[in-house]
Coordinates of C-alpha atoms and ligand atoms in Angstrom, one line a residue:
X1 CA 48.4 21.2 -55.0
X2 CA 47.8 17.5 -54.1
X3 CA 50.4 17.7 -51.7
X4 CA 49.1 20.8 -50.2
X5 CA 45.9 18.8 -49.7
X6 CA 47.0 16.0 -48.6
X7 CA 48.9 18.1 -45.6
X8 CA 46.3 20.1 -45.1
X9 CA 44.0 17.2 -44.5
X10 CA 46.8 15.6 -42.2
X11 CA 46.8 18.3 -40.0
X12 CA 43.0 18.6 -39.5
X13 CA 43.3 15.0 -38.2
X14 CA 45.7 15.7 -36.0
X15 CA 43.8 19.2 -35.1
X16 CA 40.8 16.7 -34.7
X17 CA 41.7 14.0 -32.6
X18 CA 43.7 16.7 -30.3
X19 CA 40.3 18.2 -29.7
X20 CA 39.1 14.6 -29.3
X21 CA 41.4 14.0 -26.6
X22 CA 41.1 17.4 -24.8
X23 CA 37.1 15.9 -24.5
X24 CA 37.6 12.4 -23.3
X25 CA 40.1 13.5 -21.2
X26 CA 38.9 15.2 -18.0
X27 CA 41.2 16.6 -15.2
X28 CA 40.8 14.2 -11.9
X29 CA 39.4 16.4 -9.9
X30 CA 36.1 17.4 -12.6
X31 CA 36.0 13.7 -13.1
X32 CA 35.3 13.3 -9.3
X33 CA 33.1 16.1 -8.7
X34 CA 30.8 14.6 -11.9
X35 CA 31.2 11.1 -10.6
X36 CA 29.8 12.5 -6.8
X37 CA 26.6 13.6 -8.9
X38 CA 24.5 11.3 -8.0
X39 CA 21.0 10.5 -9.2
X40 CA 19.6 9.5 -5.7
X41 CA 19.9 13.0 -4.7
X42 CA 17.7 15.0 -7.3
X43 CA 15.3 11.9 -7.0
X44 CA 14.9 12.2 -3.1
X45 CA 14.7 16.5 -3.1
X46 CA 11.6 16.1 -5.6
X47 CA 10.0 13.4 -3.8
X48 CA 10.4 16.0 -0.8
X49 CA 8.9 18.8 -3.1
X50 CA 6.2 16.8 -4.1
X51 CA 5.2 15.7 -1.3
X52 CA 1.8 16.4 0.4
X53 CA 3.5 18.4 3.2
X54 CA 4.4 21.6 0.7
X55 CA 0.9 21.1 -0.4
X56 CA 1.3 21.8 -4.4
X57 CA 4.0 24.7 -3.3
X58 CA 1.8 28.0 -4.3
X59 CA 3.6 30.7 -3.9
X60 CA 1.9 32.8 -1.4
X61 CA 0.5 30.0 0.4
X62 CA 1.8 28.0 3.8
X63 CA 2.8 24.8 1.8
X64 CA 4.9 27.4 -0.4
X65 CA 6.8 29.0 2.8
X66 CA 7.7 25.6 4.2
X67 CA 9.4 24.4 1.1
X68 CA 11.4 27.4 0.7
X69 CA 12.3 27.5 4.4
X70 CA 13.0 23.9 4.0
X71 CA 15.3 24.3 0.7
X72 CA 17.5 27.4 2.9
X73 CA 18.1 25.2 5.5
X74 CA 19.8 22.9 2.9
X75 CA 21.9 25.6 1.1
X76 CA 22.8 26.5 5.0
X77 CA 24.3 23.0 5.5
X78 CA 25.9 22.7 2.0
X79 CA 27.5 25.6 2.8
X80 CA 26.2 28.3 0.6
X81 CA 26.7 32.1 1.2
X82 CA 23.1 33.7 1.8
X83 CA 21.9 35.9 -0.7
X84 CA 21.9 38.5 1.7
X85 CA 22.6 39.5 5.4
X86 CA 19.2 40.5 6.8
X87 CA 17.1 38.1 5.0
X88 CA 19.3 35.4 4.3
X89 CA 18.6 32.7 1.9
X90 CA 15.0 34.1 1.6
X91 CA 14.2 36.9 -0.9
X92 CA 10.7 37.7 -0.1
X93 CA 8.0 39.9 -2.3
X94 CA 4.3 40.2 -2.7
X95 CA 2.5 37.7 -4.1
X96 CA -0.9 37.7 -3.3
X97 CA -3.0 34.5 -4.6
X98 CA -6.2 32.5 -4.2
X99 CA -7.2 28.9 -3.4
X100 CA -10.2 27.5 -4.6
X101 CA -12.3 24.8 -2.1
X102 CA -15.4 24.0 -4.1
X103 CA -16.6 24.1 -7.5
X104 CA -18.8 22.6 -10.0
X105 CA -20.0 22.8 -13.3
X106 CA -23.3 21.9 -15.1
X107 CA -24.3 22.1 -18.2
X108 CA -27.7 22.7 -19.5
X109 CA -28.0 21.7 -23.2
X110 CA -30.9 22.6 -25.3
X111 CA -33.0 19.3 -26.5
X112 CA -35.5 19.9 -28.9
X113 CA -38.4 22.3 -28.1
X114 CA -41.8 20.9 -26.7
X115 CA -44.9 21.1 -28.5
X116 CA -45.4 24.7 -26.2
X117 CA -42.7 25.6 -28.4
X118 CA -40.7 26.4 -25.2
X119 CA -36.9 25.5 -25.2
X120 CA -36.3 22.3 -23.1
X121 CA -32.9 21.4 -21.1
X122 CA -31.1 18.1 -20.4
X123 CA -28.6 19.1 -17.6
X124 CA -25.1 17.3 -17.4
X125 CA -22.8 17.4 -14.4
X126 CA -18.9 17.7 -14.9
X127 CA -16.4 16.5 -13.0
X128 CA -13.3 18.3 -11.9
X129 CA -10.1 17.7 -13.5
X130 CA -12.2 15.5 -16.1
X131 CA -14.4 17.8 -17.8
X132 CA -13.9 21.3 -16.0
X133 CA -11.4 23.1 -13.7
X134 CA -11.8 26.5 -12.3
X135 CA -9.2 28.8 -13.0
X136 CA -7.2 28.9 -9.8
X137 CA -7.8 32.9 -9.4
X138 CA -11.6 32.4 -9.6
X139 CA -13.4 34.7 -7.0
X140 CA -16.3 32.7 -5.0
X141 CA -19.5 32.9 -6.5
X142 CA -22.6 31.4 -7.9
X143 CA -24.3 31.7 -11.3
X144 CA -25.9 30.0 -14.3
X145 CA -26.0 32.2 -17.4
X146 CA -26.3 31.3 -21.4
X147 CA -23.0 31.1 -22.8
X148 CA -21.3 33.1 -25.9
X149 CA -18.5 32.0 -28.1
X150 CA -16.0 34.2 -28.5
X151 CA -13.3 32.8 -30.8
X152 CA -9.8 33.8 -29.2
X153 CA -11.6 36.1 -26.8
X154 CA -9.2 38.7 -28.3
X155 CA -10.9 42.5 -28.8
X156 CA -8.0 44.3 -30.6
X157 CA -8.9 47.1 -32.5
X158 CA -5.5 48.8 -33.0
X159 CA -5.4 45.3 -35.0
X160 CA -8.6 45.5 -36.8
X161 CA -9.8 42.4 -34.9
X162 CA -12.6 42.2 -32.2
X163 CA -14.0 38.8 -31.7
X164 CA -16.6 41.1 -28.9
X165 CA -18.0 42.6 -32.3
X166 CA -21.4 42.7 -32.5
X167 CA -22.0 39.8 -29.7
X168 CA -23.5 40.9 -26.3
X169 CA -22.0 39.4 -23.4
X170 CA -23.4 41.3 -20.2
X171 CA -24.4 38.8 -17.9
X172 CA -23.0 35.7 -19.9
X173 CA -20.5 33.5 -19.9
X174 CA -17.9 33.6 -22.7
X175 CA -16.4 31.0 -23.9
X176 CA -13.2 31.0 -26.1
X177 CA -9.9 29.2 -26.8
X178 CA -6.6 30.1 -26.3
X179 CA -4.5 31.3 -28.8
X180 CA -4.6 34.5 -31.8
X181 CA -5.8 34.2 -34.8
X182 CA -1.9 34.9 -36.4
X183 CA 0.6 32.9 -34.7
X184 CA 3.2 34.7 -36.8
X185 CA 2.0 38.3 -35.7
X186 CA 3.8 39.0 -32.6
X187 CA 1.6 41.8 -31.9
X188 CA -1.4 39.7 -31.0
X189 CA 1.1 38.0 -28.3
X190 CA -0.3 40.7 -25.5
X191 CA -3.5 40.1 -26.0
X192 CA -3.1 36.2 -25.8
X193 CA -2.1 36.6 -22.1
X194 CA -4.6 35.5 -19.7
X195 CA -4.4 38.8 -17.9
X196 CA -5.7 40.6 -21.1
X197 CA -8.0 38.2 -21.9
X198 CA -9.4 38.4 -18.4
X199 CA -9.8 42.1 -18.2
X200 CA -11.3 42.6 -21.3
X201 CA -13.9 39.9 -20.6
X202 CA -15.0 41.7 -17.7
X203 CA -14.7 44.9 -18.6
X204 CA -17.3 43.7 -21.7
X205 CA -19.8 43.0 -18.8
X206 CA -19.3 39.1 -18.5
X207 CA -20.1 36.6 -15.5
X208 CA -17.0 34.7 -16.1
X209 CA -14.7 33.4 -19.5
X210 CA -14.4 30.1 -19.9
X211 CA -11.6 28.5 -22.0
X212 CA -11.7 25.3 -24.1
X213 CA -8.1 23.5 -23.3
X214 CA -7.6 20.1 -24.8
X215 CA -7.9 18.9 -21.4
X216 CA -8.4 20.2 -18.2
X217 CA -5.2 22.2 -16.0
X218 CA -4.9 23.7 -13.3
X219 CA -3.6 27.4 -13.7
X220 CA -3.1 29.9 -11.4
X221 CA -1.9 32.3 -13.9
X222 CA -4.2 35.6 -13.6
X223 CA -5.4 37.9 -11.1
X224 CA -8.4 37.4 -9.1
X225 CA -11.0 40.1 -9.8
X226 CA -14.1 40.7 -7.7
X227 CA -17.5 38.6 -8.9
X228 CA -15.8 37.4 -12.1
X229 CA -15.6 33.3 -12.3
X230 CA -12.8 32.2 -14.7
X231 CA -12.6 28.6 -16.1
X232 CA -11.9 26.0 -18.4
X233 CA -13.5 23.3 -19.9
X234 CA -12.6 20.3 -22.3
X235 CA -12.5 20.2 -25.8
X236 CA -14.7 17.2 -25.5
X237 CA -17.0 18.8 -23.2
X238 CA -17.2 21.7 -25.5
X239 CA -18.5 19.5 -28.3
X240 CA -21.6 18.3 -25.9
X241 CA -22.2 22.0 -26.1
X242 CA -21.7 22.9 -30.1
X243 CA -24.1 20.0 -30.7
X244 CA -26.5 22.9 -30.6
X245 CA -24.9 24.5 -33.5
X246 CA -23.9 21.3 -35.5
X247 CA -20.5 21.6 -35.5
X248 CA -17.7 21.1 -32.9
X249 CA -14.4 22.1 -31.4
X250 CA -12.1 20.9 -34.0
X251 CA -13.8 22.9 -37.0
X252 CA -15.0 25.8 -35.3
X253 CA -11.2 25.9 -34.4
X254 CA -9.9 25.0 -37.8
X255 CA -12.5 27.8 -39.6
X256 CA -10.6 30.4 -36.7
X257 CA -6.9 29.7 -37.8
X258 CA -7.7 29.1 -41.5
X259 CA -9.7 32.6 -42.0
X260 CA -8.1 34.9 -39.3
X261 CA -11.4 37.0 -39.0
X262 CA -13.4 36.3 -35.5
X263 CA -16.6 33.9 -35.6
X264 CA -18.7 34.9 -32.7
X265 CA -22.3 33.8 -31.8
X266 CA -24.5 33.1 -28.7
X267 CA -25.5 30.3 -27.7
X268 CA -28.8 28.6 -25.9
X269 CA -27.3 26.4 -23.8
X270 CA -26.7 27.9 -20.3
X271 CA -23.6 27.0 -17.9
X272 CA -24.6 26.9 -14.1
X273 CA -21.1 27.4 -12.4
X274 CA -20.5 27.8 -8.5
X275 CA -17.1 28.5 -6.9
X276 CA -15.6 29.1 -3.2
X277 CA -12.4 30.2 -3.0
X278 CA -10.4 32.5 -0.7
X279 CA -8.6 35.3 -1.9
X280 CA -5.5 36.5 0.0
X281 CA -4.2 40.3 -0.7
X282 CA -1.1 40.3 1.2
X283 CA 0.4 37.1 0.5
X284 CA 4.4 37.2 0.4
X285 CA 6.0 35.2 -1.9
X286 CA 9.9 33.8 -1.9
X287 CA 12.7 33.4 -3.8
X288 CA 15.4 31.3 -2.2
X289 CA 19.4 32.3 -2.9
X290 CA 22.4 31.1 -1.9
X291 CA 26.0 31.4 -3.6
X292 CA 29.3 29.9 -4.0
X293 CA 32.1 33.0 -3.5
X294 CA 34.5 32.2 -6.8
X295 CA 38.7 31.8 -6.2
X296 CA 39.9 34.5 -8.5
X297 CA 40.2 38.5 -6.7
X298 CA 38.7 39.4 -10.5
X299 CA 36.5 37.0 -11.7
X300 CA 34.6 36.7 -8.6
X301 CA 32.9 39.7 -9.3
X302 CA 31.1 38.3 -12.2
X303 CA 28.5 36.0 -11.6
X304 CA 26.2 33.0 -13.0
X305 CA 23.0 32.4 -11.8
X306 CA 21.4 28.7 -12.0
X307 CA 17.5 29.0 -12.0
X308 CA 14.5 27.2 -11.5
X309 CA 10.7 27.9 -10.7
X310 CA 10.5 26.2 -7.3
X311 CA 6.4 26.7 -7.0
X312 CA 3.5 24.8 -8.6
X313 CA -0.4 25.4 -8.3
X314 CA -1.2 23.7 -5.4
X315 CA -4.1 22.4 -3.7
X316 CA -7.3 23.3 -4.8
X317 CA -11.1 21.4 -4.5
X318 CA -9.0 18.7 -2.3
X319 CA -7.1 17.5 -5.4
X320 CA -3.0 17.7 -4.8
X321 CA -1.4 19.7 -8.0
X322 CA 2.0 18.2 -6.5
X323 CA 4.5 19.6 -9.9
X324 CA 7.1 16.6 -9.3
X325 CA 8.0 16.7 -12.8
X326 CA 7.1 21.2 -12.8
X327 CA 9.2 21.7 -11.4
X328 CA 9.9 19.7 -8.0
X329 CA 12.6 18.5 -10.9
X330 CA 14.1 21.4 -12.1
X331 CA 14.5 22.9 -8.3
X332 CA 16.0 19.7 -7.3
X333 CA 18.8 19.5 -10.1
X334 CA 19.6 23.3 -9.3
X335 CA 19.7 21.8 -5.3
X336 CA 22.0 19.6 -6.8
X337 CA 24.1 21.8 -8.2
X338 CA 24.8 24.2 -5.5
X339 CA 26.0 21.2 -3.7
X340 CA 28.7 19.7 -6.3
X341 CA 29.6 23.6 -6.9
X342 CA 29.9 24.2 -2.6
X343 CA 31.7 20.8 -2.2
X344 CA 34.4 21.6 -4.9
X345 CA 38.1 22.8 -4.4
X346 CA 39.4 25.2 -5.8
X347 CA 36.4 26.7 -6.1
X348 CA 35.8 27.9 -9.1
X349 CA 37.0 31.5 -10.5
X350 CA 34.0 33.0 -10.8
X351 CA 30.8 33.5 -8.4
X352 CA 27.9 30.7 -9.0
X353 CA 24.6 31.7 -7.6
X354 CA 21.8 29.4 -7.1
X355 CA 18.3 30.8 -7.4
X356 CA 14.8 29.0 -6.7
X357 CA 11.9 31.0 -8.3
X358 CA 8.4 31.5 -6.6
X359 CA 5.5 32.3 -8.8
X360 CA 6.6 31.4 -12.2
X361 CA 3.1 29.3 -12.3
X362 CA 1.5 33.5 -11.5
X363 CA 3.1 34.8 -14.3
X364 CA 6.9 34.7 -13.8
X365 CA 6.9 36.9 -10.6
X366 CA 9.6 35.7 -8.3
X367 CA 12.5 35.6 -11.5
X368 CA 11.2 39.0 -12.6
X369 CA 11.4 40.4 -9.2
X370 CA 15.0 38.7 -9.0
X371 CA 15.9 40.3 -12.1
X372 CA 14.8 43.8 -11.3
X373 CA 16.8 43.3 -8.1
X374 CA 19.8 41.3 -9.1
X375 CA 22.3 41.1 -6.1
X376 CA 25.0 44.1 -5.3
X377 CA 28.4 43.4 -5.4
X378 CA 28.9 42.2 -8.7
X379 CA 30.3 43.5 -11.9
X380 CA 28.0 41.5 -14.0
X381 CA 25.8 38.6 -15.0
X382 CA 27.9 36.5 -17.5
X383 CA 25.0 33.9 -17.8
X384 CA 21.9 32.4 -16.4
X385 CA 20.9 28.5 -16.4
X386 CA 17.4 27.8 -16.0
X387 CA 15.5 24.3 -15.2
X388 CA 12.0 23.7 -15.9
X389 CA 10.9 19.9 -16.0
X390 CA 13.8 17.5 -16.1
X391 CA 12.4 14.7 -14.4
X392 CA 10.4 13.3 -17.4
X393 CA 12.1 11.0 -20.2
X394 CA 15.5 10.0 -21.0
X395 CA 17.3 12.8 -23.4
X396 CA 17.1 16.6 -23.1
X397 CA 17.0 19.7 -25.1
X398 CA 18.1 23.1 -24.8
X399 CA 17.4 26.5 -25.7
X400 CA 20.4 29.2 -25.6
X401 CA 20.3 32.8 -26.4
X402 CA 21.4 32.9 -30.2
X403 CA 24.1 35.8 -29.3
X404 CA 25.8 33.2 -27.4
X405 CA 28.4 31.3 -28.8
X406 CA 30.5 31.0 -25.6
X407 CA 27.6 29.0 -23.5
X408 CA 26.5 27.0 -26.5
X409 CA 30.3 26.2 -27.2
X410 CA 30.5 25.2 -23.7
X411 CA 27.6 23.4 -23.3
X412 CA 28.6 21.1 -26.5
X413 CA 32.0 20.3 -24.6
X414 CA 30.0 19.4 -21.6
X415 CA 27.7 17.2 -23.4
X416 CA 31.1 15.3 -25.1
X417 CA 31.2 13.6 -21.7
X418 CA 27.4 12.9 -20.4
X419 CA 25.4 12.8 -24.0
X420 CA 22.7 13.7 -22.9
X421 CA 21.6 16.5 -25.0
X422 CA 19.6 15.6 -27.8
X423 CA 19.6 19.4 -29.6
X424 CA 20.3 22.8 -29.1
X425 CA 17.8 26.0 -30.2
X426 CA 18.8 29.1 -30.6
X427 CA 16.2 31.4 -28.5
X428 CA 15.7 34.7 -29.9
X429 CA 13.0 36.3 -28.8
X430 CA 10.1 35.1 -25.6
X431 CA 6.9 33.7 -26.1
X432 CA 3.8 34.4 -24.4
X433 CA 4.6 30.6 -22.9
X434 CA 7.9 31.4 -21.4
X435 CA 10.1 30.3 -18.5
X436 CA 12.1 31.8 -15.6
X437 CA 15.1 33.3 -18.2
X438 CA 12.9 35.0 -19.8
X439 CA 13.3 38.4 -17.3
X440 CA 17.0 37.9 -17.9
X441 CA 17.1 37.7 -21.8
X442 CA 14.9 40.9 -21.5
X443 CA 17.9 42.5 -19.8
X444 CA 20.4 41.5 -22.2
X445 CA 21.9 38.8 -20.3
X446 CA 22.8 35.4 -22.3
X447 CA 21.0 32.8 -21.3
X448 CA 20.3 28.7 -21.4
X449 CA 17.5 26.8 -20.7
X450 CA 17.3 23.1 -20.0
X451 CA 14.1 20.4 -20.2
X452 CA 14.2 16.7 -20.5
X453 CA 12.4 15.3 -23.2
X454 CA 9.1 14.1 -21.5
X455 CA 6.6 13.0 -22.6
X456 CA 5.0 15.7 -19.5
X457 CA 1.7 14.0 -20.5
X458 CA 0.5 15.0 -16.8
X459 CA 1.5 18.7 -17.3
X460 CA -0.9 20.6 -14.6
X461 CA -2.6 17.4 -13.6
X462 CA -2.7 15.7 -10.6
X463 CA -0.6 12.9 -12.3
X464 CA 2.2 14.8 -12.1
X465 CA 3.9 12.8 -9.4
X466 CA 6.9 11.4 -8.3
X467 CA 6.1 7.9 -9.9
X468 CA 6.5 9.7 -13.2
X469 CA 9.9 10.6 -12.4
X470 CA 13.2 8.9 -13.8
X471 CA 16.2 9.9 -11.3
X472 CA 18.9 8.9 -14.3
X473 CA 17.6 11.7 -16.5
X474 CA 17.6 14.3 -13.4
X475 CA 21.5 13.2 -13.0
X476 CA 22.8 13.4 -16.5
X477 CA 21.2 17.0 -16.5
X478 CA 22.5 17.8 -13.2
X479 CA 26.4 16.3 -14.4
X480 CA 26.4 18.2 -17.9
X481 CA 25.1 21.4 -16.5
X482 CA 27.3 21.2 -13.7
X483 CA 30.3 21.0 -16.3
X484 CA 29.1 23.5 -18.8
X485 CA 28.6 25.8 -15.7
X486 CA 32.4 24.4 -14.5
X487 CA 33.6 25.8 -18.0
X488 CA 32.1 29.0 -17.8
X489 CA 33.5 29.9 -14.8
X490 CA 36.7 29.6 -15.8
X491 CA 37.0 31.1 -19.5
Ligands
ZN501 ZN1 7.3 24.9 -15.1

């Protein structure tokens, strides 16, 4: 018994240290194509990206179009295949989408009332980005209207929740956070996106909604819809106006999640909000694709796709939403990627395609249009990489499909060499908040998802620059994906 132990534990350390070896040691050839990685590159694409010329990259709009022609050009000298013959590296669908040029916000809080016993205001100006920003689907307008608190701004009856019940919003503004009152019920999750929340506001006969967002983003996120004036205010502006009530953001918010039963109630003070934007229809969005042909006559005709949303929110009220971190970052590591993968011989045996979302900021629109048209000629999709924010911080974590032991097994023998990685979820279902695998995980297709660890303290601001970016980060992410990827074509 001992004996058998004591051989037993002998060979696990020679099992061990084998497997030790296998990871320190990598073949010439992978060592070289991880050393050519380098940082500069991934840095220099998002300062590209990010700069003022692509003009915050919304899809739809003229800054969005450059970038993308801009990004095919460089798949065209790397040497990628186009994604197809007629439109080349361009996949183009619709994607209409509005930019706002003015708006402002006042306030008009209720002071005590006069000895005519008639209500008197104190009006207070906000400041964009600071205190208020339209939502960037707002339709122009012009209107100053009491507001009404509307909880979640969630009317649900199919879930025995209305936080519309017995309030009368015709002609108001509403004002409401963003969440559900259940976290844990996934059913609420429809209801908690914008889209919904939109559309029932309006349909209850209200001016505008405005959300209270810890601070202010910009969010293009919805559909514009004729006369109504989305928006979104601070938390701390929203305490100038629960004042009123004697209570503030942080219990009214607290009282919400603790009892799970709406709290809805109008208020006196009035919001005067005035918006010009310009709506466009018939914008045409793009995705930008371009592929590396694998080695072996089989494999070949399976395929991975590496992902990231190339667009951001753009330019709005003359302030620069320039996404260097989201997801200038992301796009550029994926750039990266499809240049170690076109520059390496043998190619690999299977196919690597390399995809640049637009209008994952909209809603997920150019990654759900990819997935509903995935490219002919292949057998199937063995996996799909996606990049959202890499450029931020100095570890990264990852998210893969929970059914897939082969990707997490290969991203683990990647990260034996780079450790980088600081932790791996499983992902089993998609949030309301998702990313560009999401439309892939839908259809069954294993998938991995890669972010650096931040802190993204900018996210949706006009801080989100290039001076926030770390190229070091962007490189280790590039090199470990690029051999987890490696690995997976070959298995
Ligand atoms: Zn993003």
């Amino acid at each position: 018994m001992k004996k058998a132990l004591k051989l037993f534990l002998v060979a696990f350390i020679i099992a061990f240290s084998l497997l030790n070896l296998a990871a320190e040691e990598l073949h010439p050839r992978l060592k070289k194509a991880v050393a050519s990685i380098d940082p500069i590159l991934p840095y220099q694409l998002t300062r590209t990206l990010a700069s003022p010329e692509f003009a915050g990259r919304l899809t739809g709009h003229e800054g969005y179009t450059k970038a993308a022609k801009w990004a095919a050009t460089k798949f065209k000298e790397w040497g990628l295949k186009p994604l197809d013959n007629k439109n080349g590296y361009l996949q183009p669908y619709p994607s209409p989408y509005t930019v706002i040029d003015q708006a402002s916000m006042t306030l008009y809080l209720p002071t005590n009332p006069g000895q005519d016993g008639k209500l008197e205001y104190q009006s207070v100006g906000l400041k964009p980005e600071k205190d208020f920003l339209p939502l960037l689907y707002a339709a122009s307008g012009n209107k100053t209207s009491e507001l009404v608190f509307v909880g979640w701004g969630i009317s649900a009856p199919e879930l025995n929740y209305d936080d519309y019940a017995g309030v009368d919003v015709r002609d108001k503004f509403v004002l409401c956070f963003r969440g559900t009152p259940d976290p844990a019920r996934r059913e609420f999750q429809y209801h908690d996106e914008h889209r919904t929340r939109m559309r029932v506001a309006k349909e209850k006969g209200a001016l505008g909604l405005i959300y209270i967002y810890p601070e202010a983003q910009a969010n293009p996120n919805g559909d514009w819809l004729a006369d109504f004036m989305p928006g979104m205010i601070t938390e701390k502006t929203a305490d100038l106006i629960f004042k009123e009530i004697n209570s503030s953001t942080a219990e009214l918010k607290k009282a919400l999640q603790t009892y799970k039963r709406p709290i809805s109630f109008a208020l006196k003070s009035k919001l005067a909000y005035s918006v010009t934007s310009r709506h466009f229809p018939d914008g045409i969005g793009y995705n930008i694709a371009g592929w590396v042909e694998g080695s072996d006559p089989k494999l070949k005709k399976e395929l991975i796709i590496i992902g990231a949303h190339f667009d951001h929110c753009g330019q709005h009220l003359g302030l620069l939403f320039a996404g260097a971190n989201d997801n200038a970052s992301g796009s550029a590591v994926v750039m990266t990627l499809a240049k170690a993968f076109a520059s390496l011989y043998p190619r690999p045996k299977r196919s690597v395609m390399f995809v640049l979302f637009g209008g994952e900021e909209l809603g997920l629109q150019g990654s759900n249009y990819f997935a509903e048209h995935l490219p002919s000629g292949f057998d199937k999709v063995v996996a799909m990489f996606n990049f959202d924010m890499e450029g931020e911080g100095d570890g990264a974590w990852c998210g893969v499909s929970a059914e897939a032991p082969t990707i997490k097994e290969a991203i683990e023998q990647a990260n034996k060499h780079i450790n980088i990685i600081r932790g791996i979820n499983a992902i089993r279902n998609i949030g309301v908040r998702s990313s560009d695998f999401a439309p892939f995980f839908l259809k069954g297709i294993p998938c991995a998802s890669f972010g650096s660890n931040g802190p993204h303290l900018a996210y949706h601001q006009t801080g989100d620059t290039i001076y926030r970016i770390n190229p070091e980060i962007m490189g280790s992410i590039a090199r470990v994906s690029f051999l987890s990827v490696y690995y997976l074509t070959e298995k």
